[in-house]
Amino acid sequence: MTVNQPEAGSTVQNNQFILRGNVDAKGAPITSATVVAESATIRTATAYPSLIDADGGRFGPVNFNGLLSPGANLVRVTATNCLGTGASSFRRVDLSQIPSGTRFKQLGMIEMSQAIQEPNNSVPLVAAAATAHKRTFARVYLGLEGGASSISSVTGRLTASRPDGSRPGGPTSIDSSNAITVEAANSRDNARSDLATSLNFELPREWLTPGKLHLQLDRLEIEGAQSTLLCVGCENPFPGGGPAVKTFHKVPPVRIWLVNVPWRSSPGAAPITPTQFDIDMLASWLRRAYPTAEVLDTQLTMPTEDRTPGVKGKRGLSCKEVNSALSEWVQTLPGEHPSTRFYGVVSDAGGNFMRGCAQIGGRFGSGPAGSNGWPWDSDGAYTDWYGGHEIGHTYNRKHPGFCEESSDDGKFPYPNGRIGDFGADFQGLDSGDSTLGLPLQLNDWRNGWTDVMTYCNNQWISDYTYRGILKRLCSEEKPNCPNRSELTRAGGSPAGVRNSAAPDLLRKKGGRRLAVNGSLALPSNKLSRTQLSVLRGLPISKRPRKSPYAIKLVGRSERTLKRYPFEPKIESDLPPGEEAAAIDEVVPFDVAARRIEITRGPKVLRSARVSQHAPSVKLTAPKKKKLKKRVKVRWRARDADGGRLTYTLLYSHRGKNFLPVASGLRKRSYRVDLRRLPGGRKAKFRVIANDGVLTGSATSTRGLKVPAKSPTSVSIATPRSGATFDAGQPVQMVTIVDDLQDPRLPAKKLVWRSSIQGKLGKGAAIAPRLDPGTHEVTLSATNSAGKKSAASITVRAAAVPPIVNAILIAP
């Protein structure tokens, strides 16, 4: 006879314990079996045939109920056949019963957090989008009254409802992801200080749809058995009475291009690019920290720079130059959404660290990628929070100061750059990403966590920055933020969002537009890398009512046809003593213009003549219809005015929306690496020739066949591989997919399967109930080209032991 459970020396609070073991019948049928608990009295229960059958073998696991006496018990199992009686060794189990009158007490409201929150749930919550959601966690804080000083192994079940009493879709209830010890001495503050002292629940996607939601505990369990103790406040009321309700708001997505910027230290050397891990870490950080349900990230690669990051002089590559190159590279994209940001990622390989910078309130930023330099950051890449800082600048977030940093935002509310303080007890909750090895983590200001817009260590996002970015998102895409008046009523200032004197023409298409890009040194106002292009379909920039800076269209007889005021976007994070701003403007163009001027007051900073004729261009290669890994694109161009031309090369895998390939070209050919571009059967190239202002273009007249690509990155963000769950309970499963072919895959193209149960569901997030056993869970992603990629994890669903009530045998 052997007993594997209960563990020796264990303590239980309910009169039950898990029993599991083995019986070797030695070939003779077992005729009786008992479970014995010896204390001051000996209590014996029958185990045959309810637990141990005639052939013996394994028995359990079962929750054996009602056998123990208060205090220490020596538990053993006996079995008898015609050869005699065998007995296992003793296992000591202590029964420490919960005193009569004990009751649980919920400490404050259930806290719902998506990145940053305080006990009263004042930070807005983001509703799920059509194809994605922001991982959302509920934390329940418990104490005790009326008897026991502590109760261990407490778990819970949470349920949800709408104000009208209806239930949201998805599972009717969810179980906590952890068990806690509840202390009579608990307070809400000390229970919040550690994820191990709160009951934590990840809310299913179906509960996160726009609207109001009420959460409350459906039941509590002690050592796996339903608690019969009363729970005060577990209906989760508001402090003033009535059920606590929280609203989930529809908000715009974060639209961003994460662009690899390859470089080489000398011509002909192998290009050095950031790793996919760097890009994935940055994309994941934005999803976890920024106030949106959906980060629409497009991943592309720019042409290689023949300069080295961090080196001074002509051979050096700086963030200002990367930002200007990005601006020039995407200037000719009429179909891109005007709220899209562009962030260049530059590898720090070989110790070549490029300081990052971004346009405050603009669209362009860039920064370094790597794993060295910050001892507090041990996850293998600083690319994530560093990029979060620079991209934050593009949403008009400024520096609060602190930690060797000057302040240009005097409204930051917390001391020392922290994300909270005693008066405003905000705590960061990082949902983690199991694919990247990142756990769920509490980022407490008491432990030194600071705002991402500071220069301090231990960076996360404060509610001030979170609200500020949310306000900017809503101001840029008002139709996608129906509750914007509520979301922008309090909290972090949007820090300089300007009203436009003209109607909102951001999405108005058609007509000729003049795009102006350049870099402005301050305070000298010297312009460099200036590019002017007249194109159709570009979205017009918003403009301030007044500014000393302007774009002037001058006609015949020096007559000013139109003056468009603008504000240059200050570049952040430049080295001490260096100041610069970027120009990134699109204004209507008048065909009567003969000269374009960029001015500051009466001073002309740049003047460009508008020629009489636009250049013409014609594509001459490729002539082959079926292309493979690389292709050389050639064209001819002519300018009747005899000016020098520059060229931009674009590509579309479907012949409609084009992506930039290269810009600022002087030669009339360019070798394209098709492995970095989506494929299709109707692919086309487009060349735009620029004479300094006017442009001409040519597009492939027939569709080209370019090999389609499989999804580039498929990962299962949760659960982590190796996790164990109770069988029959909903398990949150979330995937993140990046694909060159399709920016977003529909739910029907994301299929989950189990090695035991077969198909589990479809979509970016599901919550299946798993049968007992070890499951290999596979997520298959199939894009519009029929190309498939997959990711797999292994999880275990543990059978919940049945409760066997002891049938006591009289002595």
mmCIF file of C-alpha atoms in Angstrom, residues 120-357:
data_model
loop_
_atom_site.group_PDB
_atom_site.id
_atom_site.type_symbol
_atom_site.label_atom_id
_atom_site.label_comp_id
_atom_site.label_asym_id
_atom_site.label_seq_id
_atom_site.Cartn_x
_atom_site.Cartn_y
_atom_site.Cartn_z
ATOM 1 C CA ASN A 120 -11.586 54.090 -7.209
ATOM 2 C CA ASN A 121 -11.185 53.091 -10.877
ATOM 3 C CA SER A 122 -10.853 56.667 -12.141
ATOM 4 C CA VAL A 123 -8.686 55.785 -15.169
ATOM 5 C CA PRO A 124 -10.859 55.222 -18.289
ATOM 6 C CA LEU A 125 -11.151 51.678 -19.609
ATOM 7 C CA VAL A 126 -10.803 50.856 -23.302
ATOM 8 C CA ALA A 127 -13.422 48.692 -25.015
ATOM 9 C CA ALA A 128 -12.533 45.802 -27.282
ATOM 10 C CA ALA A 129 -12.182 46.537 -31.007
ATOM 11 C CA ALA A 130 -13.438 44.338 -33.825
ATOM 12 C CA THR A 131 -10.232 42.316 -34.132
ATOM 13 C CA ALA A 132 -8.366 43.005 -30.895
ATOM 14 C CA HIS A 133 -8.791 43.924 -27.232
ATOM 15 C CA LYS A 134 -6.719 45.378 -24.437
ATOM 16 C CA ARG A 135 -6.021 42.753 -21.806
ATOM 17 C CA THR A 136 -7.985 43.705 -18.715
ATOM 18 C CA PHE A 137 -7.535 42.451 -15.165
ATOM 19 C CA ALA A 138 -9.822 42.639 -12.149
ATOM 20 C CA ARG A 139 -8.292 42.581 -8.671
ATOM 21 C CA VAL A 140 -10.379 41.661 -5.626
ATOM 22 C CA TYR A 141 -9.117 42.539 -2.135
ATOM 23 C CA LEU A 142 -10.355 40.483 0.830
ATOM 24 C CA GLY A 143 -10.167 40.617 4.604
ATOM 25 C CA LEU A 144 -11.747 38.662 7.505
ATOM 26 C CA GLU A 145 -14.131 39.453 10.314
ATOM 27 C CA GLY A 146 -15.567 37.617 13.292
ATOM 28 C CA GLY A 147 -13.118 34.868 14.234
ATOM 29 C CA ALA A 148 -10.273 33.458 12.127
ATOM 30 C CA SER A 149 -7.012 35.383 11.890
ATOM 31 C CA SER A 150 -6.237 33.908 8.459
ATOM 32 C CA ILE A 151 -7.609 31.523 5.846
ATOM 33 C CA SER A 152 -5.288 30.063 3.239
ATOM 34 C CA SER A 153 -5.839 28.641 -0.260
ATOM 35 C CA VAL A 154 -8.719 30.980 -1.103
ATOM 36 C CA THR A 155 -9.810 31.213 -4.737
ATOM 37 C CA GLY A 156 -12.776 32.944 -6.313
ATOM 38 C CA ARG A 157 -15.202 33.042 -9.175
ATOM 39 C CA LEU A 158 -16.274 36.281 -10.832
ATOM 40 C CA THR A 159 -19.431 37.062 -12.759
ATOM 41 C CA ALA A 160 -20.518 40.089 -14.822
ATOM 42 C CA SER A 161 -23.758 41.884 -15.652
ATOM 43 C CA ARG A 162 -25.059 44.983 -17.404
ATOM 44 C CA PRO A 163 -27.020 47.720 -15.591
ATOM 45 C CA ASP A 164 -30.274 46.324 -17.067
ATOM 46 C CA GLY A 165 -29.541 42.930 -15.518
ATOM 47 C CA SER A 166 -28.498 41.212 -18.757
ATOM 48 C CA ARG A 167 -25.296 39.213 -19.058
ATOM 49 C CA PRO A 168 -22.475 39.994 -21.495
ATOM 50 C CA GLY A 169 -21.455 37.378 -24.017
ATOM 51 C CA GLY A 170 -18.782 34.781 -23.387
ATOM 52 C CA PRO A 171 -18.444 32.699 -20.228
ATOM 53 C CA THR A 172 -20.974 33.347 -17.467
ATOM 54 C CA SER A 173 -18.206 33.300 -14.861
ATOM 55 C CA ILE A 174 -14.422 33.088 -14.634
ATOM 56 C CA ASP A 175 -12.094 31.690 -11.988
ATOM 57 C CA SER A 176 -9.229 33.553 -10.363
ATOM 58 C CA SER A 177 -5.799 32.808 -11.753
ATOM 59 C CA ASN A 178 -4.325 32.466 -8.262
ATOM 60 C CA ALA A 179 -5.033 31.429 -4.672
ATOM 61 C CA ILE A 180 -4.329 33.734 -1.737
ATOM 62 C CA THR A 181 -4.135 33.732 2.028
ATOM 63 C CA VAL A 182 -6.700 36.117 3.493
ATOM 64 C CA GLU A 183 -5.690 37.818 6.740
ATOM 65 C CA ALA A 184 -7.909 39.499 9.309
ATOM 66 C CA ALA A 185 -5.317 42.275 9.465
ATOM 67 C CA ASN A 186 -5.585 42.966 5.719
ATOM 68 C CA SER A 187 -6.323 46.468 4.505
ATOM 69 C CA ARG A 188 -7.017 47.473 0.933
ATOM 70 C CA ASP A 189 -3.669 49.253 0.716
ATOM 71 C CA ASN A 190 -1.539 46.311 1.816
ATOM 72 C CA ALA A 191 -3.626 43.883 -0.269
ATOM 73 C CA ARG A 192 -2.899 46.069 -3.350
ATOM 74 C CA SER A 193 0.841 46.033 -2.735
ATOM 75 C CA ASP A 194 1.406 42.588 -4.237
ATOM 76 C CA LEU A 195 -0.312 40.528 -6.938
ATOM 77 C CA ALA A 196 0.039 37.534 -4.602
ATOM 78 C CA THR A 197 -2.310 39.141 -2.046
ATOM 79 C CA SER A 198 -5.215 39.949 -4.380
ATOM 80 C CA LEU A 199 -7.496 37.599 -6.279
ATOM 81 C CA ASN A 200 -6.677 38.265 -9.923
ATOM 82 C CA PHE A 201 -8.962 37.644 -12.893
ATOM 83 C CA GLU A 202 -8.341 38.253 -16.601
ATOM 84 C CA LEU A 203 -11.628 39.392 -18.118
ATOM 85 C CA PRO A 204 -12.733 37.659 -21.322
ATOM 86 C CA ARG A 205 -12.905 39.715 -24.500
ATOM 87 C CA GLU A 206 -16.704 39.371 -24.705
ATOM 88 C CA TRP A 207 -17.088 41.301 -21.433
ATOM 89 C CA LEU A 208 -15.106 44.258 -22.802
ATOM 90 C CA THR A 209 -17.527 45.506 -25.451
ATOM 91 C CA PRO A 210 -18.484 49.225 -25.280
ATOM 92 C CA GLY A 211 -20.850 50.059 -22.448
ATOM 93 C CA LYS A 212 -21.231 49.678 -18.706
ATOM 94 C CA LEU A 213 -20.224 46.571 -16.754
ATOM 95 C CA HIS A 214 -20.702 45.422 -13.169
ATOM 96 C CA LEU A 215 -18.493 42.725 -11.654
ATOM 97 C CA GLN A 216 -19.085 40.763 -8.486
ATOM 98 C CA LEU A 217 -17.892 37.614 -6.787
ATOM 99 C CA ASP A 218 -20.088 34.652 -7.587
ATOM 100 C CA ARG A 219 -18.443 32.374 -5.021
ATOM 101 C CA LEU A 220 -15.325 31.865 -2.939
ATOM 102 C CA GLU A 221 -13.597 28.545 -2.425
ATOM 103 C CA ILE A 222 -11.341 27.359 0.361
ATOM 104 C CA GLU A 223 -8.960 24.575 -0.624
ATOM 105 C CA GLY A 224 -11.079 23.901 -3.693
ATOM 106 C CA ALA A 225 -14.358 23.544 -1.808
ATOM 107 C CA GLN A 226 -17.102 26.152 -2.038
ATOM 108 C CA SER A 227 -17.043 28.400 1.005
ATOM 109 C CA THR A 228 -20.169 28.611 3.147
ATOM 110 C CA LEU A 229 -18.895 31.715 4.960
ATOM 111 C CA LEU A 230 -20.713 34.987 4.495
ATOM 112 C CA CYS A 231 -18.930 37.652 2.442
ATOM 113 C CA VAL A 232 -19.627 41.261 3.357
ATOM 114 C CA GLY A 233 -19.567 43.625 0.380
ATOM 115 C CA CYS A 234 -18.988 40.888 -2.172
ATOM 116 C CA GLU A 235 -21.841 42.241 -4.298
ATOM 117 C CA ASN A 236 -19.271 44.975 -5.152
ATOM 118 C CA PRO A 237 -21.158 48.198 -4.353
ATOM 119 C CA PHE A 238 -20.115 51.783 -4.907
ATOM 120 C CA PRO A 239 -18.968 53.418 -1.646
ATOM 121 C CA GLY A 240 -22.194 55.460 -1.630
ATOM 122 C CA GLY A 241 -24.420 52.485 -2.425
ATOM 123 C CA GLY A 242 -25.662 50.719 -5.533
ATOM 124 C CA PRO A 243 -23.693 48.329 -7.736
ATOM 125 C CA ALA A 244 -20.275 49.551 -8.851
ATOM 126 C CA VAL A 245 -20.389 50.063 -12.620
ATOM 127 C CA LYS A 246 -17.513 50.917 -14.936
ATOM 128 C CA THR A 247 -17.762 52.054 -18.565
ATOM 129 C CA PHE A 248 -15.677 50.613 -21.395
ATOM 130 C CA HIS A 249 -15.109 53.281 -24.061
ATOM 131 C CA LYS A 250 -14.544 52.889 -27.775
ATOM 132 C CA VAL A 251 -11.274 54.660 -28.630
ATOM 133 C CA PRO A 252 -9.189 55.006 -31.812
ATOM 134 C CA PRO A 253 -6.336 52.628 -32.602
ATOM 135 C CA VAL A 254 -2.677 53.530 -32.473
ATOM 136 C CA ARG A 255 -1.562 53.555 -36.109
ATOM 137 C CA ILE A 256 2.182 53.209 -36.444
ATOM 138 C CA TRP A 257 4.858 52.060 -38.838
ATOM 139 C CA LEU A 258 7.755 50.370 -37.085
ATOM 140 C CA VAL A 259 10.533 50.771 -39.634
ATOM 141 C CA ASN A 260 13.845 48.932 -39.637
ATOM 142 C CA VAL A 261 16.645 51.341 -40.538
ATOM 143 C CA PRO A 262 19.643 49.257 -41.711
ATOM 144 C CA TRP A 263 23.110 50.815 -41.678
ATOM 145 C CA ARG A 264 26.665 49.881 -42.589
ATOM 146 C CA SER A 265 29.909 51.433 -41.492
ATOM 147 C CA SER A 266 31.424 51.384 -44.994
ATOM 148 C CA PRO A 267 30.150 50.845 -48.556
ATOM 149 C CA GLY A 268 29.910 47.167 -49.395
ATOM 150 C CA ALA A 269 29.777 46.024 -45.765
ATOM 151 C CA ALA A 270 26.897 43.802 -44.626
ATOM 152 C CA PRO A 271 23.885 45.850 -43.445
ATOM 153 C CA ILE A 272 23.154 45.820 -39.703
ATOM 154 C CA THR A 273 19.470 45.748 -38.790
ATOM 155 C CA PRO A 274 17.502 45.503 -35.547
ATOM 156 C CA THR A 275 16.365 42.028 -34.571
ATOM 157 C CA GLN A 276 12.760 40.926 -34.913
ATOM 158 C CA PHE A 277 12.835 40.520 -31.129
ATOM 159 C CA ASP A 278 13.476 44.263 -30.787
ATOM 160 C CA ILE A 279 10.518 45.090 -33.025
ATOM 161 C CA ASP A 280 8.265 42.565 -31.272
ATOM 162 C CA MET A 281 9.200 43.946 -27.850
ATOM 163 C CA LEU A 282 8.332 47.499 -28.908
ATOM 164 C CA ALA A 283 5.019 46.479 -30.499
ATOM 165 C CA SER A 284 4.133 44.451 -27.398
ATOM 166 C CA TRP A 285 4.990 47.343 -25.042
ATOM 167 C CA LEU A 286 2.739 49.704 -26.983
ATOM 168 C CA ARG A 287 -0.117 47.199 -26.810
ATOM 169 C CA ARG A 288 0.357 46.715 -23.073
ATOM 170 C CA ALA A 289 0.918 50.352 -22.040
ATOM 171 C CA TYR A 290 -0.850 52.694 -24.491
ATOM 172 C CA PRO A 291 -4.576 53.544 -24.083
ATOM 173 C CA THR A 292 -5.952 51.610 -27.032
ATOM 174 C CA ALA A 293 -7.405 48.206 -27.808
ATOM 175 C CA GLU A 294 -5.570 47.992 -31.115
ATOM 176 C CA VAL A 295 -2.036 48.851 -32.207
ATOM 177 C CA LEU A 296 -2.055 48.742 -36.003
ATOM 178 C CA ASP A 297 1.649 48.303 -36.619
ATOM 179 C CA THR A 298 3.066 48.029 -40.114
ATOM 180 C CA GLN A 299 6.594 46.632 -40.216
ATOM 181 C CA LEU A 300 8.811 47.661 -43.128
ATOM 182 C CA THR A 301 12.487 48.228 -43.891
ATOM 183 C CA MET A 302 14.064 51.385 -45.306
ATOM 184 C CA PRO A 303 16.994 51.421 -47.726
ATOM 185 C CA THR A 304 20.372 50.941 -46.035
ATOM 186 C CA GLU A 305 22.144 54.046 -44.701
ATOM 187 C CA ASP A 306 25.890 54.164 -45.443
ATOM 188 C CA ARG A 307 26.588 55.860 -42.118
ATOM 189 C CA THR A 308 27.252 54.735 -38.576
ATOM 190 C CA PRO A 309 24.888 55.582 -35.696
ATOM 191 C CA GLY A 310 26.270 57.751 -32.916
ATOM 192 C CA VAL A 311 29.322 58.918 -34.851
ATOM 193 C CA LYS A 312 29.740 62.675 -35.191
ATOM 194 C CA GLY A 313 30.321 64.366 -38.512
ATOM 195 C CA LYS A 314 29.386 63.436 -42.060
ATOM 196 C CA ARG A 315 29.857 59.703 -41.439
ATOM 197 C CA GLY A 316 27.483 59.733 -38.499
ATOM 198 C CA LEU A 317 23.794 58.820 -38.489
ATOM 199 C CA SER A 318 21.631 60.845 -36.092
ATOM 200 C CA CYS A 319 17.981 60.552 -35.142
ATOM 201 C CA LYS A 320 17.273 63.912 -36.818
ATOM 202 C CA GLU A 321 18.547 62.511 -40.107
ATOM 203 C CA VAL A 322 16.565 59.314 -39.668
ATOM 204 C CA ASN A 323 13.412 61.332 -38.986
ATOM 205 C CA SER A 324 14.026 63.451 -42.086
ATOM 206 C CA ALA A 325 14.675 60.345 -44.166
ATOM 207 C CA LEU A 326 11.449 58.787 -42.857
ATOM 208 C CA SER A 327 9.538 61.960 -43.712
ATOM 209 C CA GLU A 328 10.960 61.995 -47.239
ATOM 210 C CA TRP A 329 10.376 58.251 -47.619
ATOM 211 C CA VAL A 330 6.633 58.364 -46.861
ATOM 212 C CA GLN A 331 5.827 61.817 -48.241
ATOM 213 C CA THR A 332 4.228 60.410 -51.379
ATOM 214 C CA LEU A 333 1.640 58.152 -49.666
ATOM 215 C CA PRO A 334 -1.820 59.583 -50.410
ATOM 216 C CA GLY A 335 -3.679 56.625 -48.908
ATOM 217 C CA GLU A 336 -2.067 56.603 -45.465
ATOM 218 C CA HIS A 337 -4.208 57.678 -42.520
ATOM 219 C CA PRO A 338 -3.164 61.157 -41.307
ATOM 220 C CA SER A 339 -2.877 60.050 -37.673
ATOM 221 C CA THR A 340 -0.271 57.397 -38.524
ATOM 222 C CA ARG A 341 3.103 57.684 -36.773
ATOM 223 C CA PHE A 342 6.406 56.509 -38.231
ATOM 224 C CA TYR A 343 9.169 55.271 -35.938
ATOM 225 C CA GLY A 344 12.616 54.260 -37.157
ATOM 226 C CA VAL A 345 14.480 51.562 -35.223
ATOM 227 C CA VAL A 346 18.299 51.595 -35.431
ATOM 228 C CA SER A 347 20.495 48.778 -34.074
ATOM 229 C CA ASP A 348 23.188 49.673 -31.524
ATOM 230 C CA ALA A 349 25.397 46.772 -32.698
ATOM 231 C CA GLY A 350 29.081 47.232 -31.971
ATOM 232 C CA GLY A 351 28.368 49.892 -29.364
ATOM 233 C CA ASN A 352 27.124 52.329 -32.013
ATOM 234 C CA PHE A 353 24.343 53.887 -29.965
ATOM 235 C CA MET A 354 22.153 56.494 -31.647
ATOM 236 C CA ARG A 355 20.355 58.823 -29.264
ATOM 237 C CA GLY A 356 16.630 58.869 -30.062
ATOM 238 C CA CYS A 357 14.429 61.872 -30.814
#
